[in-house]
Amino acid sequence: MMGGLITGSQALAEPFKVGVCYDLSKAYTFASPQVSQAAMDLAKLVNLKGGIGGEPVEVIVRDHGNEPQRGIECYSKLSREGVFVFDTLSTPVSLAILPRAMEDGRVLMQSLVGRGDAVDGTVFDWVYPVGPTYWGQAANDVAYLKQLHDGDLSDVKVGFVYFDYPFGQEPIEILETLSEKEGFDLELYPVPLPGSDQASVWSKVRRDKPDHVIVWMLGGAHVVASKEMQRNRIPMDKYISVNWLNEVDIANIGNEAAIGLKRGTNVVGGLDVPLRQEILAELYEKGEGSGPLEKTEDVFYNTGLAMYSIVFEAARKAVELEGLPITPESYKAGLETLKDFDANGLMAPITVTGEDHGGGGKTRIEMWDGETWVPQTDWISAYSDVVWDVVKESSEKYGQ
Amino acid sequence: MFYRLSGVHHADYISDSRMFKVPADRNLAVFFLIIGVAAPFIIPSLYLNSYMLPWLIWTAAALGLNLVTGWAGQLHLGYAAVMAVGAYSAIHAAKFGVPWEFALIIGGLASSVIGSLFAFAALRVKGLYLALTTLAMQFVMDWVLTHSPAISGGSHASLQSPTLALLGQDITSDAGYYYVAFGWCVLVTIFMLNLKRTGLGRALVAVREKDFAAAILGVNSFYYKILAFATSSFIAGVSGALLVATFFFLAAPEQFSVNVSIQVLAMVIVGGLGSIIGSYFGVALILLVPGLVNGLVAAGSEAIGMQINVETLAHIPNAVYGALIVVILLIEPLGLGKLYGNIREYLMVWPFDQLRK
Amino acid sequence: MMTNKQTANSAGDGAILECSGIERRFGGIVAVTGVDLVIQQGEIFGLVGPNGSGKTTLTNAITGFYPPNVGTVRLAGKDITGTAPHKVATLGVARTFQNLALFNGMSVLDNILLGRHIHMKPGVMRTALYWLAAQREEIENRKIVEEVIEFLQLESIRHELVDGLPIGLKKRVELARALVAEPQMLILDEPMAGMNQEEKGYMSRFILDARAERGVSVLLIEHHMDVITGICDRMLALNYGEMIASGIPKEVVKDPRVIEAYIGGSHG
Amino acid sequence: MDWIFLSELAINGALTGLLYSLFAIGLVLIYKASSVPNLAQGGLTMLGAYVVVALSHDAGLPLWLAIPLAALFMFALGFGIERVALRRLAGRPVVMILMLTLGLDIFLRGTTLAIWGGTSRSMELGVSYDPLFLGDIFISRIHLVGAAVAIGLFVAFMLFFRSRTGIKLRAIADDYTASWSVGISVERGVGLSWALASVVAVAAGVIWGEVQGVDQSLSLLLLKGLTVAVLGGLDSILGAVIAGIILGIIENVGADFIDPLVGGGSRELIVAAVLILTVMIRPHGLFGRHDIERV
Amino acid sequence: MQDKAEAQPILSMNSVEVLYDNVMLAIKGVSVQVPKGEMIALLGSNGAGKSTTLKAISGLLKAERGRISRGEIKFEGEDITDALAQNRVQKGICHVIEGRRVFEHLSPDENLTAAAPTGMSRSTLNAEKEKIYAYFPRLAERRNSQAGYLSGGEQQMLAIGRALVTQPKLLMLDEPSLGLAPFLVAEIFGILQKINKEEGMSVLLVEQNALAALEIVSEGYLIENGRVVMNGTAEALKSNSDIQEFYLGGGEGTDFHNVKHYSRRKRWLS
Ligand SMILES: Nc1ncnc2c1ncn2[C@@H]1O[C@H](COP(=O)(O)OP(=O)(O)OP(=O)(O)O)[C@@H](O)[C@H]1O
Ligand SMILES: Nc1ncnc2c1ncn2[C@@H]1O[C@H](COP(=O)(O)OP(=O)(O)OP(=O)(O)O)[C@@H](O)[C@H]1O
Ligand SMILES: CC(C)C[C@H](N)C(=O)O
Ligand SMILES: [Mg+2]
Ligand SMILES: [Mg+2]
């Protein structure tokens, strides 16, 4: 509390703060360091350029070890210090904070995590899962398959390999609905956590011969999967991953071995994204980066840039709309005026409205060609009617 | 000087079996009770709600586990699962329209029933074998939770808790939540204090130490083991339900996962098996230290202006936390409760400690 | 004080414990076989035999730890063969153990109070509502316990942990714990092992007084033959699980089979 | 019924199971030598793997050198752990030591990750991932290698426990004080068992590191390893091996039957059920020693 | 007595004080000398501190959170007050602890192997074992069964045998007769005497069975309340009237029916 009273001109400028309560020590460390590093870098960049409305921004990074309890602790502590925008990068923690954020009127960003039905802004007024939900992402994968098979999926067999807990189970409902609608066969292959033993799963996949496998796993489990696929001689190009697959995984699978592998994503992968280049030039070349350089060579870094571009852009809009200081309400308003925002070509353009807090849920499918990711589709958001049916059905139950 | 034994005589058996035989202990207990009641007026709501409240509820829960592990001597690694049973049953009951008073009891009873199943394992196996069996049961519960949307609340596996209401009063304020937690913790504590001086407590310890010797005294170890599990599970169930109703506001499987089971056991052991005051300390340590160390390390690295990699920064508190558990056990294997006891004993003779044998 | 003669008379009241044809095996080992034994009300009955001859096994068969494979056990005329130990206790049998079975983590007082377990009704509700439901019972039982504490001269160590006590005192505490249960039948498995002459004397005194004042019957296992001959009314000798002699102690110890199997030639 | 497929599941299950045994042997070693449950084996395994990667990948040593060096380091660490931590708790109730090793596990994990970070790394043993055919059955080479290592360790430790040192370790597990009284150095014995278990951790870390990558999920092997060890009987090396095989087969084949019935992954359920049932029927696992209790 | 004092005693313990848990003073300045090749007995009532004395000599106190807070212990002239237990065994002190704690899950044969010093060759070990089996033929019969299931007497023999494998120069036994049948007591004492004679091994014996003990030892100490209160040759002790009353009893002559209800004060208690 005393720490807030810094001397000089800064004392006047109460910075716009974002609470970055992440799992930096447990299961999600395959992604959280990159994302948080991106957040810190971006904040520095924004400050270099004069901040927002002339005031600096600050990201406060804390570890919650993926424990709801500690997540709440982080949230309460920071919100007392005046933070009203939070992100958790963890479904369990996001769920734990959600009731409080709703109650206290704090903005809970939850890109790529948390409950998918929170895109329904009419129910979850303080929750912003900007970016794709897992439901939308799965639907887009199906749309891609449909495009691949010239609009007819009736003879196609799709396997769904997933972590057998809520994160992996989530898309099942949508996939089942779409399998009925489009007439493809759906086979489910649950993988028990932590995914280090997948031998029987892939033996089964080999025997069932699906045309494609959609995979909802994280980190090292992709590598295990790829090895099992090699053993079973299942070609890599059948593999369509959820967005949580990165360059580290590719390296561990082997650049060559990974050729043909696909993933759905809401950000542009690769090193030559303009925003990243700018950060490299402004920060890393001057030794001002917030972490090791190699962490920026990772799609999750781009993911982080995308998430926080949105966070800061909304703040900018808020200042435009209602001036300083930014309040939770003005920030909310700022968020809801985002329109076709793509952070300078970094990600799928998003448009957030009072009803749709998801921003449209666009993703695209990319393929690894041995060196880089090659887009296979445009930014799409398919079957949005089906997805919204599920969303509405689920969000209606909230608050009862 | 504050603790005095001389001059304290118990002239009759009632006074000799008081909860706190040393007046200073009694005064201390009263003092903390008063602080507890006054807390909402003197403690900022942040601390009240994100530290005091979970601390009290977890203490109640830990005392329940202490009953089965500390008193009855059964290693239990599935305690969080039992808490989950209580939480989910109570919430479903409350959602169904059952008044919260009864919903909590339903939660407790449901936990009792499931918890007693754990006891059947305890009748056959001991020690680490039992620990692993209870762990397996925890896995079964986890599995059931993550695979039955009807119980766990849809595809997100999150179940919202209806607003807590007790005695016809909606409870929504921070102070309200706190008092509920405080009340429950005091109740459980009193129960445990009474346990120390009644036949039930003695019978449980007897079963723990030598079941054959207990048997020849007429103690049915079968019955008492089940009773221990049932009672502790009841406490677990209500604590789990209260945790959700006053703290999480929604129930999710991660709140009751294996890690949590291990954590509660750690609270009990670090606090001291069979020690009531120890459980208070143990919970405080296990629950609050990671966050504290986290903050300290963050503040420290900011203060010295060093740019430490966020990742390294996040892992250091874990290392410290692990080391702390190790160090405490090395200093006093009987846990923080014993450590406190040593200090108390020291004070009891201070400043006349030279006179000891 | 009762004299020897009176005891013998009171022994006529009828059998308190009757074992007939007891056999107990462990895997291939026959630990006890064909043992018949009758203990009269108020009698002190000695049981001797070399190590591993089945003395402890026999008491375990009686108290239900290792129910006999063959044979019956009757307590005051009632068949209790194979009854679980905790039920046997409620029927009025108390015992001590050869290797001590005290609860080390508890005070002497709590250990002895546990002996009153069968006379109390501990429960969860009673514990929760201590002041309403349990206090009176606790106090009442405490009084009985204090009598025995006084009887066995344990006042000064009442609140001490059992753990640090010397063996002799531990054995006394265990005896106290057995006595407070107010049993009809008391089984003592080597209560005087590791005691010197003086302490043996005290222990014998306590056993005799317990019989005199409380009317218990005693089954006493001992390797100290002077104690057996000194205080037992009758005795039985086992070898390899079988009875080799029984009767009045002074006569049994002269039995050549007992001397050969148990006492040894140079007994002095 | 597709017998070929079933056999493939069974064989691969058995091989995976042996990899769990590889881990479990570390637990059994310590339990057999000091009656102490070691919950830090997960942390040790993870550390072992990281050290190998640090030596080979970061420091550029060849694997054949990096692995023995890492084993040496871990061997010393095992002794160190006894020296610093376990010695003080010798003879205390099991729960306390249980907690101590758990704290140790948290500490080891925290330290390892603070040094090397959480990013998954690869082991690069160079074992090919082309399938190996046994008729129509596809077998994984690395699993075969791991299974061979497990069997090798099994044989080595079976012989070890018959040797004089091995007998001394078993004596220590029975009674610390009696061991001291005849001049057995309990400290050195317990230290040795930790040192050996730490070396086993390197073996497990290398093989599992190759199978799943080197990251913190290596420490999660603890739960499976404990299950295998308990199932086999905590102090039986043979038990650990057999239980590994049995569990591997049951979870692979069983899941194939039961998954469709329950509409979801049932492996954990099967494992839990097998464990509960076995222990209920045989309270000391399949081959564990029985307590000698004489009233 | 006098010539013995001139020869250096194999063990000499001077004014040793032992604290348990840093508070409980169990022995208060005990001094004991064991002359080389002699058998010495320590007598005393329950809790007097006999076992503590032995543990102080063998270094087993630490297992029970006890420590020597004063005094010194010399073995063959060398100060061993702070030596580790295993080093003392190497030097030649072996302690057969109270309660026949054999390694239950090992066979008798493995029990003997476990006690073998690290450097002992296989053939020496086998020879030692055969010697022990010759002393205790019963053990030989059961050499491969589980030690935990041996009878009490057999376990006691095993415990002594196990100590002999360490080839001690000083053997200390803590109540070897506890719970043993009379003829076994005689047998074990006979063997002890034989070993003492044949191998010249010094023996320090703690016994409650004073009658039997004083028959075979040359000298005895009486410990009460943590202090040595009497010391003398076996004959001298046997003829002391207090010892007769409190330790020897009249054999079968004691009339337990006439034991008094109050305790007579022992004269040597301060
Ligand atoms: N639980 C058991 N399992 C296997 N064998 C047993 C068991 N209990 C006793 N025995 C065996 O039964 C026989 C009789 O033993 P018991 O303990 O009854 O002898 P005892 O007469 O009491 O001897 P002691 O005087 O040494 O106490 C012995 O051979 C013993 O090894
Ligand atoms: N581990 C311990 N902790 C605390 N006090 C102890 C411990 N061991 C022994 N004592 C105490 O030290 C004193 C001496 O005990 P010790 O065992 O040496 O007696 P002893 O002469 O061998 O008696 P006994 O005939 O019962 O074996 C006793 O008062 C006992 O209570
Ligand atoms: C960081 C991510 C892997 C988060 C994950 N999708 C979750 O459900 O929490
Ligand atoms: Mg016996
Ligand atoms: Mg002793």
Coordinates of N, CA, C and O and ligand atoms in Angstrom, one line a residue, chain A residues 27-28 30-32 66 89-92 112-114 134 165-167 170 218 243-244, ligand 3:
Chain A
A27 N 1.4 -27.6 -13.8 CA 1.2 -28.3 -15.1 C 1.2 -27.4 -16.3 O 1.5 -27.8 -17.4
Y28 N 0.9 -26.1 -16.2 CA 0.8 -25.2 -17.4 C 2.1 -24.5 -17.7 O 2.0 -23.6 -18.5
F30 N 4.2 -25.2 -19.6 CA 4.7 -25.3 -21.0 C 4.2 -24.0 -21.8 O 4.7 -23.8 -22.8
A31 N 3.3 -23.3 -21.2 CA 2.8 -22.1 -21.9 C 2.9 -20.8 -21.1 O 3.1 -19.7 -21.7
S32 N 2.7 -20.9 -19.8 CA 2.5 -19.7 -19.0 C 3.7 -18.8 -19.1 O 3.5 -17.5 -19.1
N66 N -1.8 -23.2 -10.2 CA -3.1 -23.9 -10.7 C -3.9 -24.3 -9.5 O -4.7 -25.3 -9.7
L89 N -5.2 -17.7 -17.2 CA -4.6 -18.8 -18.0 C -4.8 -20.2 -17.4 O -3.9 -21.0 -17.5
S90 N -5.9 -20.4 -16.7 CA -6.2 -21.7 -16.1 C -7.6 -21.8 -15.9 O -8.3 -21.0 -15.3
T91 N -8.2 -22.9 -16.4 CA -9.6 -23.1 -16.3 C -10.0 -23.2 -14.8 O -10.9 -22.5 -14.4
P92 N -9.4 -24.0 -14.1 CA -9.9 -24.2 -12.7 C -9.8 -22.9 -11.9 O -10.7 -22.5 -11.2
L112 N -9.0 -18.5 -24.1 CA -8.6 -19.8 -24.3 C -8.7 -20.7 -23.0 O -8.3 -21.8 -23.0
V113 N -9.3 -20.1 -22.0 CA -9.5 -20.9 -20.8 C -10.9 -20.7 -20.2 O -11.7 -19.8 -20.8
G114 N -11.3 -21.4 -19.2 CA -12.5 -21.0 -18.5 C -13.7 -21.6 -19.2 O -13.6 -22.4 -20.1
Y134 N -13.2 -23.5 -26.8 CA -12.9 -24.8 -27.3 C -14.0 -25.4 -28.2 O -13.8 -26.1 -29.1
Y165 N -10.3 -35.2 -18.9 CA -10.8 -34.4 -17.8 C -11.4 -33.2 -18.5 O -11.4 -33.1 -19.7
P166 N -12.1 -32.3 -17.8 CA -12.9 -31.3 -18.4 C -12.3 -30.5 -19.6 O -13.0 -30.4 -20.6
F167 N -11.1 -30.2 -19.6 CA -10.5 -29.5 -20.8 C -10.7 -30.3 -22.0 O -11.1 -29.8 -23.1
E170 N -14.5 -31.2 -23.1 CA -15.4 -30.1 -23.5 C -15.9 -30.2 -24.9 O -17.1 -30.0 -25.1
L218 N -2.1 -31.4 -24.3 CA -1.2 -30.3 -24.0 C 0.2 -30.7 -24.0 O 0.5 -31.9 -23.7
N243 N -5.1 -25.6 -30.1 CA -4.1 -24.6 -30.3 C -2.9 -24.8 -29.4 O -1.8 -24.2 -29.6
W244 N -3.0 -25.6 -28.3 CA -1.9 -25.8 -27.4 C -0.8 -26.7 -27.9 O -0.6 -27.8 -27.3
Ligands
LIG3 C1 -2.8 -22.9 -20.3 C2 -3.8 -23.8 -20.8 C3 -3.3 -25.0 -21.2 C4 -5.1 -23.8 -20.1 C5 -6.0 -24.9 -20.3 N1 -6.6 -24.9 -21.6 C6 -7.1 -24.9 -19.3 O1 -8.1 -25.5 -19.5 O2 -6.9 -24.5 -18.2

